[in-house]
Structure formats: structure tokens, C-alpha cells
Amino acid sequence: MSRIDDLAAVIEARLGSRLKRLPSLEAELAYEVEAGELAGVCRELRDDGELAFEQLMDLSGIDYLEFGCSEWKTAGATSSGFSRAADRAPAGEAQGGEPRFAVTYHLLSVSRNRRLRLRCYCTGGEPPMLDSVTDVWVSANWFEREAFDLFGILFRGHPDLRRILTDYGFIGHPFRKDFPLSGNVELRYDPEKGRVVYEPVSIEPRVVVPKVIRGDNRYDPILREAPDRG
């Protein structure tokens, strides 16, 4: 068995049905945990001597609002690539009624040189919410503040949940898929007032994906199969 298989066997023996294994690369291991089990599972992953995930290396929010959607409407274009689709799902839901927001936790066992990724879907509609893991890993403090600032995810029990990257008066959460790419306001220095002022954004939002995909006759089957005249 590989080191990944060995780790998976230990995790599943300890936590059993509390985790659901996710598809991942061969050298990675990922699980999904229910929101109600998050704090308890994280504490066991840290405290169990066979697991010993002492460090939370990163925590990131995910917005699945437009996952798998495309606004390319041409016959030859793929619909499996990145896009900002025009269809909007209800607040708190992704396409198909699935939960819209999730959080991923990237864990490291320093003593055993192992890594693990957890994914947990947020509960509720708006605002999305999860329990804080700051009492498990101190490093979660700023990571959870970042996820709150950029995605609007609330973390129950966080000791000081406030914005960390945007202004205190900032409206909205800029990493949400329905947040305008150009933002809602812009700022400039007003020499008459002697201070920075906020104004409605003057940039007109536009979608920069090709609306027409033209064929290239160099790849026409007739030309490709023609005999070489050289």
C-alpha cells in the first residue's frame, strides 16, 4: 500500500462514516465532512496520535454559484471551461439546488509529514455559516476573517470576525461569483474636500468571451488529406 492508502485507512478507521472520501490526485487525500461534525472531526484529526494534524496551513471559501455553467452559445465551443454564466441561482444555492458555499481546510502533520484536505458545505441560505475552528488551530483566526470578508461566510464562535482586506465600510463580498468584476464603487482623491471620496463605478461591465468562433480553413479535412504537391 502507498502512504496515501495507509493514511486513508487510519482516518477511516478512526472517523468512519463521519467523513466521505472525495476524488483527488494520486498524491493527495481529500474528504468531505458535514457541518455539524466539522469541529469535532478537526479536533480528532489534531489530537489523535496516529494522525497528528497539528497545523492548519490554509482555509479558503468556495462559491459554486455558476459551477458547470457556460454562456458560450456557439456550436463549436466547449461548455466545460471557465466562465461567468448569466443564469443566477437563488441566494445560498448553486445550480441544481446544491449548496452554494463551502470551505476547504488544508491540514499538515509536521511530525508525520502528511497532508489532508477537508471540504465542508455551509449551512443555511444567506448568510452562509459554519462553526469556527479557531479553538482547534489558532491560525484559523485570520483565514476565517478572510473568508468572511471575501465570501461573506460567517463562522460561529470566532473571537473577532471582521473584514481584513477591504475597508470597514465596503459593501458586498468581492469573491462571490455574482459580484461585478468592476465592483460597485470607485475612489479618488478630491482636492477640494482634501480627502478620498467614493463614487459609483464609471466602468461599464462587459463579458469578455468570444461570441463568434470562426473556423480555420487550414484544418479543413479536405486540405489536410490532400496529397503533398512539394
PDB file of C-alpha atoms in Angstrom:
ATOM      1  CA  MET A   1       0.000   0.000   0.000  1.00  0.00           C
ATOM      2  CA  SER A   2       1.075   3.596  -0.640  1.00  0.00           C
ATOM      3  CA  ARG A   3       1.495   6.204   2.081  1.00  0.00           C
ATOM      4  CA  ILE A   4      -1.793   7.773   0.921  1.00  0.00           C
ATOM      5  CA  ASP A   5      -3.606   4.446   1.259  1.00  0.00           C
ATOM      6  CA  ASP A   6      -2.080   3.925   4.693  1.00  0.00           C
ATOM      7  CA  LEU A   7      -3.273   7.352   5.846  1.00  0.00           C
ATOM      8  CA  ALA A   8      -6.744   6.806   4.385  1.00  0.00           C
ATOM      9  CA  ALA A   9      -7.026   3.502   6.244  1.00  0.00           C
ATOM     10  CA  VAL A  10      -6.127   5.164   9.563  1.00  0.00           C
ATOM     11  CA  ILE A  11      -8.517   8.085   9.022  1.00  0.00           C
ATOM     12  CA  GLU A  12     -11.425   5.862   8.049  1.00  0.00           C
ATOM     13  CA  ALA A  13     -10.766   3.522  10.984  1.00  0.00           C
ATOM     14  CA  ARG A  14     -10.849   6.494  13.406  1.00  0.00           C
ATOM     15  CA  LEU A  15     -13.658   8.572  11.898  1.00  0.00           C
ATOM     16  CA  GLY A  16     -15.662   6.075   9.840  1.00  0.00           C
ATOM     17  CA  SER A  17     -18.927   7.417   8.454  1.00  0.00           C
ATOM     18  CA  ARG A  18     -18.238  10.957   9.698  1.00  0.00           C
ATOM     19  CA  LEU A  19     -16.160  11.553   6.565  1.00  0.00           C
ATOM     20  CA  LYS A  20     -16.820  10.960   2.872  1.00  0.00           C
ATOM     21  CA  ARG A  21     -13.827  10.462   0.608  1.00  0.00           C
ATOM     22  CA  LEU A  22     -13.580  12.805  -2.385  1.00  0.00           C
ATOM     23  CA  PRO A  23     -11.889  12.270  -5.758  1.00  0.00           C
ATOM     24  CA  SER A  24      -8.344  13.633  -5.734  1.00  0.00           C
ATOM     25  CA  LEU A  25      -4.954  13.280  -7.384  1.00  0.00           C
ATOM     26  CA  GLU A  26      -2.916  10.176  -6.603  1.00  0.00           C
ATOM     27  CA  ALA A  27      -0.609  12.028  -4.217  1.00  0.00           C
ATOM     28  CA  GLU A  28      -3.458  13.820  -2.402  1.00  0.00           C
ATOM     29  CA  LEU A  29      -6.156  12.825   0.048  1.00  0.00           C
ATOM     30  CA  ALA A  30      -9.446  14.709   0.415  1.00  0.00           C
ATOM     31  CA  TYR A  31     -12.592  14.171   2.467  1.00  0.00           C
ATOM     32  CA  GLU A  32     -15.944  15.884   2.931  1.00  0.00           C
ATOM     33  CA  VAL A  33     -17.371  16.475   6.390  1.00  0.00           C
ATOM     34  CA  GLU A  34     -20.868  17.565   7.402  1.00  0.00           C
ATOM     35  CA  ALA A  35     -21.204  20.999   9.004  1.00  0.00           C
ATOM     36  CA  GLY A  36     -22.406  19.555  12.304  1.00  0.00           C
ATOM     37  CA  GLU A  37     -19.357  17.274  12.547  1.00  0.00           C
ATOM     38  CA  LEU A  38     -16.752  19.849  11.480  1.00  0.00           C
ATOM     39  CA  ALA A  39     -15.379  20.990  14.837  1.00  0.00           C
ATOM     40  CA  GLY A  40     -15.306  17.504  16.367  1.00  0.00           C
ATOM     41  CA  VAL A  41     -13.616  15.932  13.345  1.00  0.00           C
ATOM     42  CA  CYS A  42     -10.996  18.693  13.203  1.00  0.00           C
ATOM     43  CA  ARG A  43     -10.189  18.221  16.882  1.00  0.00           C
ATOM     44  CA  GLU A  44      -9.757  14.463  16.442  1.00  0.00           C
ATOM     45  CA  LEU A  45      -7.543  14.970  13.394  1.00  0.00           C
ATOM     46  CA  ARG A  46      -5.327  17.193  15.534  1.00  0.00           C
ATOM     47  CA  ASP A  47      -5.292  15.189  18.781  1.00  0.00           C
ATOM     48  CA  ASP A  48      -5.194  11.575  17.569  1.00  0.00           C
ATOM     49  CA  GLY A  49      -1.606  10.354  17.894  1.00  0.00           C
ATOM     50  CA  GLU A  50      -1.762   8.371  14.624  1.00  0.00           C
ATOM     51  CA  LEU A  51      -2.987  11.404  12.679  1.00  0.00           C
ATOM     52  CA  ALA A  52      -1.454  14.439  14.431  1.00  0.00           C
ATOM     53  CA  PHE A  53      -2.529  17.189  12.021  1.00  0.00           C
ATOM     54  CA  GLU A  54      -1.027  19.942  14.150  1.00  0.00           C
ATOM     55  CA  GLN A  55      -1.254  22.764  11.609  1.00  0.00           C
ATOM     56  CA  LEU A  56      -3.974  24.400   9.542  1.00  0.00           C
ATOM     57  CA  MET A  57      -1.973  25.628   6.553  1.00  0.00           C
ATOM     58  CA  ASP A  58      -4.834  27.370   4.755  1.00  0.00           C
ATOM     59  CA  LEU A  59      -8.577  27.832   4.731  1.00  0.00           C
ATOM     60  CA  SER A  60     -10.454  29.053   1.669  1.00  0.00           C
ATOM     61  CA  GLY A  61     -14.022  29.747   0.674  1.00  0.00           C
ATOM     62  CA  ILE A  62     -15.689  28.387  -2.477  1.00  0.00           C
ATOM     63  CA  ASP A  63     -18.690  29.783  -4.351  1.00  0.00           C
ATOM     64  CA  TYR A  64     -20.391  27.149  -6.539  1.00  0.00           C
ATOM     65  CA  LEU A  65     -22.993  29.578  -7.915  1.00  0.00           C
ATOM     66  CA  GLU A  66     -22.095  29.021 -11.580  1.00  0.00           C
ATOM     67  CA  PHE A  67     -20.264  25.733 -11.303  1.00  0.00           C
ATOM     68  CA  GLY A  68     -20.521  23.800 -14.580  1.00  0.00           C
ATOM     69  CA  CYS A  69     -22.350  26.580 -16.432  1.00  0.00           C
ATOM     70  CA  SER A  70     -21.281  28.398 -19.569  1.00  0.00           C
ATOM     71  CA  GLU A  71     -22.545  31.396 -21.526  1.00  0.00           C
ATOM     72  CA  TRP A  72     -20.857  30.412 -24.769  1.00  0.00           C
ATOM     73  CA  LYS A  73     -23.688  29.796 -27.233  1.00  0.00           C
ATOM     74  CA  THR A  74     -21.781  28.596 -30.306  1.00  0.00           C
ATOM     75  CA  ALA A  75     -21.932  25.182 -31.917  1.00  0.00           C
ATOM     76  CA  GLY A  76     -18.223  24.507 -31.742  1.00  0.00           C
ATOM     77  CA  ALA A  77     -17.354  25.934 -28.314  1.00  0.00           C
ATOM     78  CA  THR A  78     -16.843  23.810 -25.243  1.00  0.00           C
ATOM     79  CA  SER A  79     -19.105  24.324 -22.241  1.00  0.00           C
ATOM     80  CA  SER A  80     -16.727  22.680 -19.789  1.00  0.00           C
ATOM     81  CA  GLY A  81     -14.255  25.551 -19.328  1.00  0.00           C
ATOM     82  CA  PHE A  82     -14.169  28.571 -17.028  1.00  0.00           C
ATOM     83  CA  SER A  83     -16.924  31.142 -17.447  1.00  0.00           C
ATOM     84  CA  ARG A  84     -19.091  33.627 -15.609  1.00  0.00           C
ATOM     85  CA  ALA A  85     -22.513  32.318 -16.527  1.00  0.00           C
ATOM     86  CA  ALA A  86     -25.505  34.615 -16.869  1.00  0.00           C
ATOM     87  CA  ASP A  87     -28.011  32.366 -15.082  1.00  0.00           C
ATOM     88  CA  ARG A  88     -28.343  33.146 -11.380  1.00  0.00           C
ATOM     89  CA  ALA A  89     -29.392  30.618  -8.769  1.00  0.00           C
ATOM     90  CA  PRO A  90     -31.327  31.636  -5.628  1.00  0.00           C
ATOM     91  CA  ALA A  91     -29.238  33.070  -2.796  1.00  0.00           C
ATOM     92  CA  GLY A  92     -27.491  30.328  -0.903  1.00  0.00           C
ATOM     93  CA  GLU A  93     -27.915  27.738  -3.663  1.00  0.00           C
ATOM     94  CA  ALA A  94     -25.807  26.690  -6.611  1.00  0.00           C
ATOM     95  CA  GLN A  95     -27.194  25.450  -9.916  1.00  0.00           C
ATOM     96  CA  GLY A  96     -29.494  22.454  -9.381  1.00  0.00           C
ATOM     97  CA  GLY A  97     -30.326  23.404  -5.789  1.00  0.00           C
ATOM     98  CA  GLU A  98     -26.984  22.236  -4.384  1.00  0.00           C
ATOM     99  CA  PRO A  99     -25.387  24.205  -1.507  1.00  0.00           C
ATOM    100  CA  ARG A 100     -23.681  27.289  -2.894  1.00  0.00           C
ATOM    101  CA  PHE A 101     -20.853  27.938  -0.423  1.00  0.00           C
ATOM    102  CA  ALA A 102     -18.209  25.643   1.002  1.00  0.00           C
ATOM    103  CA  VAL A 103     -14.933  25.951   2.885  1.00  0.00           C
ATOM    104  CA  THR A 104     -11.805  23.861   2.337  1.00  0.00           C
ATOM    105  CA  TYR A 105      -9.273  23.189   5.093  1.00  0.00           C
ATOM    106  CA  HIS A 106      -5.668  22.285   4.185  1.00  0.00           C
ATOM    107  CA  LEU A 107      -4.036  20.380   7.046  1.00  0.00           C
ATOM    108  CA  LEU A 108      -0.431  19.395   7.711  1.00  0.00           C
ATOM    109  CA  SER A 109       1.033  16.866  10.103  1.00  0.00           C
ATOM    110  CA  VAL A 110       4.544  18.125  10.766  1.00  0.00           C
ATOM    111  CA  SER A 111       5.532  15.128  12.871  1.00  0.00           C
ATOM    112  CA  ARG A 112       4.370  12.589  10.269  1.00  0.00           C
ATOM    113  CA  ASN A 113       4.877  14.618   7.067  1.00  0.00           C
ATOM    114  CA  ARG A 114       1.295  14.152   5.846  1.00  0.00           C
ATOM    115  CA  ARG A 115      -1.241  16.446   4.251  1.00  0.00           C
ATOM    116  CA  LEU A 116      -5.027  16.325   4.137  1.00  0.00           C
ATOM    117  CA  ARG A 117      -7.785  18.432   2.619  1.00  0.00           C
ATOM    118  CA  LEU A 118     -11.282  18.742   4.088  1.00  0.00           C
ATOM    119  CA  ARG A 119     -14.329  20.273   2.415  1.00  0.00           C
ATOM    120  CA  CYS A 120     -17.415  21.360   4.314  1.00  0.00           C
ATOM    121  CA  TYR A 121     -20.564  22.895   2.811  1.00  0.00           C
ATOM    122  CA  CYS A 122     -22.006  25.869   4.675  1.00  0.00           C
ATOM    123  CA  THR A 123     -25.410  25.661   6.325  1.00  0.00           C
ATOM    124  CA  GLY A 124     -28.337  27.976   5.744  1.00  0.00           C
ATOM    125  CA  GLY A 125     -29.124  30.302   2.904  1.00  0.00           C
ATOM    126  CA  GLU A 126     -27.941  33.847   3.450  1.00  0.00           C
ATOM    127  CA  PRO A 127     -25.591  34.370   5.165  1.00  0.00           C
ATOM    128  CA  PRO A 128     -23.758  31.035   4.813  1.00  0.00           C
ATOM    129  CA  MET A 129     -22.433  29.782   8.137  1.00  0.00           C
ATOM    130  CA  LEU A 130     -20.043  27.281   9.721  1.00  0.00           C
ATOM    131  CA  ASP A 131     -18.550  26.703  13.164  1.00  0.00           C
ATOM    132  CA  SER A 132     -15.195  28.348  13.784  1.00  0.00           C
ATOM    133  CA  VAL A 133     -12.127  26.140  14.251  1.00  0.00           C
ATOM    134  CA  THR A 134     -10.066  28.840  15.964  1.00  0.00           C
ATOM    135  CA  ASP A 135     -10.084  26.820  19.181  1.00  0.00           C
ATOM    136  CA  VAL A 136      -8.533  23.909  17.266  1.00  0.00           C
ATOM    137  CA  TRP A 137      -5.949  25.832  15.218  1.00  0.00           C
ATOM    138  CA  VAL A 138      -5.053  29.426  16.119  1.00  0.00           C
ATOM    139  CA  SER A 139      -4.070  30.105  12.502  1.00  0.00           C
ATOM    140  CA  ALA A 140      -7.759  29.843  11.553  1.00  0.00           C
ATOM    141  CA  ASN A 141      -8.335  33.326  13.019  1.00  0.00           C
ATOM    142  CA  TRP A 142      -7.119  35.343  10.036  1.00  0.00           C
ATOM    143  CA  PHE A 143      -8.088  32.693   7.484  1.00  0.00           C
ATOM    144  CA  GLU A 144     -11.716  32.800   8.656  1.00  0.00           C
ATOM    145  CA  ARG A 145     -11.684  36.590   8.615  1.00  0.00           C
ATOM    146  CA  GLU A 146     -10.510  36.464   5.006  1.00  0.00           C
ATOM    147  CA  ALA A 147     -13.273  34.016   4.022  1.00  0.00           C
ATOM    148  CA  PHE A 148     -15.808  36.259   5.761  1.00  0.00           C
ATOM    149  CA  ASP A 149     -14.502  39.373   4.025  1.00  0.00           C
ATOM    150  CA  LEU A 150     -14.297  37.934   0.505  1.00  0.00           C
ATOM    151  CA  PHE A 151     -17.205  35.440   0.522  1.00  0.00           C
ATOM    152  CA  GLY A 152     -19.486  36.603   3.347  1.00  0.00           C
ATOM    153  CA  ILE A 153     -19.207  33.296   5.222  1.00  0.00           C
ATOM    154  CA  LEU A 154     -19.902  33.624   8.955  1.00  0.00           C
ATOM    155  CA  PHE A 155     -18.021  31.499  11.494  1.00  0.00           C
ATOM    156  CA  ARG A 156     -19.807  30.841  14.783  1.00  0.00           C
ATOM    157  CA  GLY A 157     -17.569  31.337  17.795  1.00  0.00           C
ATOM    158  CA  HIS A 158     -14.900  33.381  16.041  1.00  0.00           C
ATOM    159  CA  PRO A 159     -13.429  35.816  18.597  1.00  0.00           C
ATOM    160  CA  ASP A 160     -13.153  38.847  16.276  1.00  0.00           C
ATOM    161  CA  LEU A 161     -14.905  38.299  12.922  1.00  0.00           C
ATOM    162  CA  ARG A 162     -14.407  41.469  10.868  1.00  0.00           C
ATOM    163  CA  ARG A 163     -13.055  42.462   7.482  1.00  0.00           C
ATOM    164  CA  ILE A 164      -9.334  42.012   6.906  1.00  0.00           C
ATOM    165  CA  LEU A 165      -8.631  43.072   3.292  1.00  0.00           C
ATOM    166  CA  THR A 166     -11.373  45.535   2.303  1.00  0.00           C
ATOM    167  CA  ASP A 167     -12.442  48.762   4.007  1.00  0.00           C
ATOM    168  CA  TYR A 168     -14.732  48.601   7.018  1.00  0.00           C
ATOM    169  CA  GLY A 169     -17.434  50.379   5.017  1.00  0.00           C
ATOM    170  CA  PHE A 170     -17.072  48.114   1.966  1.00  0.00           C
ATOM    171  CA  ILE A 171     -20.391  46.778   0.669  1.00  0.00           C
ATOM    172  CA  GLY A 172     -20.555  43.220  -0.622  1.00  0.00           C
ATOM    173  CA  HIS A 173     -18.064  40.374  -0.872  1.00  0.00           C
ATOM    174  CA  PRO A 174     -15.747  40.601  -3.896  1.00  0.00           C
ATOM    175  CA  PHE A 175     -15.024  36.874  -4.396  1.00  0.00           C
ATOM    176  CA  ARG A 176     -18.668  35.955  -4.804  1.00  0.00           C
ATOM    177  CA  LYS A 177     -19.448  34.920  -8.378  1.00  0.00           C
ATOM    178  CA  ASP A 178     -22.310  37.431  -8.660  1.00  0.00           C
ATOM    179  CA  PHE A 179     -20.139  40.373  -7.541  1.00  0.00           C
ATOM    180  CA  PRO A 180     -19.445  42.703 -10.521  1.00  0.00           C
ATOM    181  CA  LEU A 181     -15.934  42.339 -11.922  1.00  0.00           C
ATOM    182  CA  SER A 182     -15.616  46.128 -11.981  1.00  0.00           C
ATOM    183  CA  GLY A 183     -17.008  46.491  -8.440  1.00  0.00           C
ATOM    184  CA  ASN A 184     -19.784  48.790  -7.276  1.00  0.00           C
ATOM    185  CA  VAL A 185     -17.833  51.927  -6.317  1.00  0.00           C
ATOM    186  CA  GLU A 186     -14.521  53.566  -7.157  1.00  0.00           C
ATOM    187  CA  LEU A 187     -12.468  56.024  -5.128  1.00  0.00           C
ATOM    188  CA  ARG A 188     -10.410  59.059  -5.973  1.00  0.00           C
ATOM    189  CA  TYR A 189      -8.752  61.909  -4.139  1.00  0.00           C
ATOM    190  CA  ASP A 190     -10.888  65.059  -4.133  1.00  0.00           C
ATOM    191  CA  PRO A 191      -8.575  68.117  -3.847  1.00  0.00           C
ATOM    192  CA  GLU A 192     -11.490  70.401  -2.865  1.00  0.00           C
ATOM    193  CA  LYS A 193     -12.571  68.175   0.008  1.00  0.00           C
ATOM    194  CA  GLY A 194      -9.000  67.213   0.836  1.00  0.00           C
ATOM    195  CA  ARG A 195      -9.808  63.533   1.203  1.00  0.00           C
ATOM    196  CA  VAL A 196     -10.578  60.344  -0.674  1.00  0.00           C
ATOM    197  CA  VAL A 197     -14.187  60.059  -1.858  1.00  0.00           C
ATOM    198  CA  TYR A 198     -16.240  57.108  -3.086  1.00  0.00           C
ATOM    199  CA  GLU A 199     -18.314  57.368  -6.266  1.00  0.00           C
ATOM    200  CA  PRO A 200     -20.380  54.948  -8.375  1.00  0.00           C
ATOM    201  CA  VAL A 201     -18.127  52.941 -10.657  1.00  0.00           C
ATOM    202  CA  SER A 202     -17.740  54.511 -14.098  1.00  0.00           C
ATOM    203  CA  ILE A 203     -16.566  51.331 -15.889  1.00  0.00           C
ATOM    204  CA  GLU A 204     -19.287  49.606 -17.908  1.00  0.00           C
ATOM    205  CA  PRO A 205     -19.315  45.879 -17.062  1.00  0.00           C
ATOM    206  CA  ARG A 206     -18.914  43.590 -20.064  1.00  0.00           C
ATOM    207  CA  VAL A 207     -18.341  39.905 -20.637  1.00  0.00           C
ATOM    208  CA  VAL A 208     -15.115  39.214 -22.484  1.00  0.00           C
ATOM    209  CA  VAL A 209     -15.785  35.839 -24.086  1.00  0.00           C
ATOM    210  CA  PRO A 210     -15.982  35.300 -27.852  1.00  0.00           C
ATOM    211  CA  LYS A 211     -19.484  35.448 -29.258  1.00  0.00           C
ATOM    212  CA  VAL A 212     -18.398  34.072 -32.651  1.00  0.00           C
ATOM    213  CA  ILE A 213     -15.838  31.331 -33.122  1.00  0.00           C
ATOM    214  CA  ARG A 214     -14.604  31.369 -36.701  1.00  0.00           C
ATOM    215  CA  GLY A 215     -13.394  28.280 -38.493  1.00  0.00           C
ATOM    216  CA  ASP A 216      -9.855  27.979 -39.787  1.00  0.00           C
ATOM    217  CA  ASN A 217      -9.653  26.509 -43.280  1.00  0.00           C
ATOM    218  CA  ARG A 218      -6.100  25.324 -42.635  1.00  0.00           C
ATOM    219  CA  TYR A 219      -7.636  22.488 -40.645  1.00  0.00           C
ATOM    220  CA  ASP A 220     -10.321  21.562 -43.162  1.00  0.00           C
ATOM    221  CA  PRO A 221     -10.261  17.752 -43.591  1.00  0.00           C
ATOM    222  CA  ILE A 222     -10.171  18.127 -47.377  1.00  0.00           C
ATOM    223  CA  LEU A 223      -6.988  20.200 -47.228  1.00  0.00           C
ATOM    224  CA  ARG A 224      -5.370  18.045 -44.573  1.00  0.00           C
ATOM    225  CA  GLU A 225      -5.903  14.873 -46.576  1.00  0.00           C
ATOM    226  CA  ALA A 226      -4.816  16.375 -49.912  1.00  0.00           C
ATOM    227  CA  PRO A 227      -1.592  14.901 -51.394  1.00  0.00           C
ATOM    228  CA  ASP A 228       1.622  16.846 -50.913  1.00  0.00           C
ATOM    229  CA  ARG A 229       2.494  18.843 -54.057  1.00  0.00           C
ATOM    230  CA  GLY A 230       6.020  19.606 -52.970  1.00  0.00           C
TER     231      GLY A 230
END
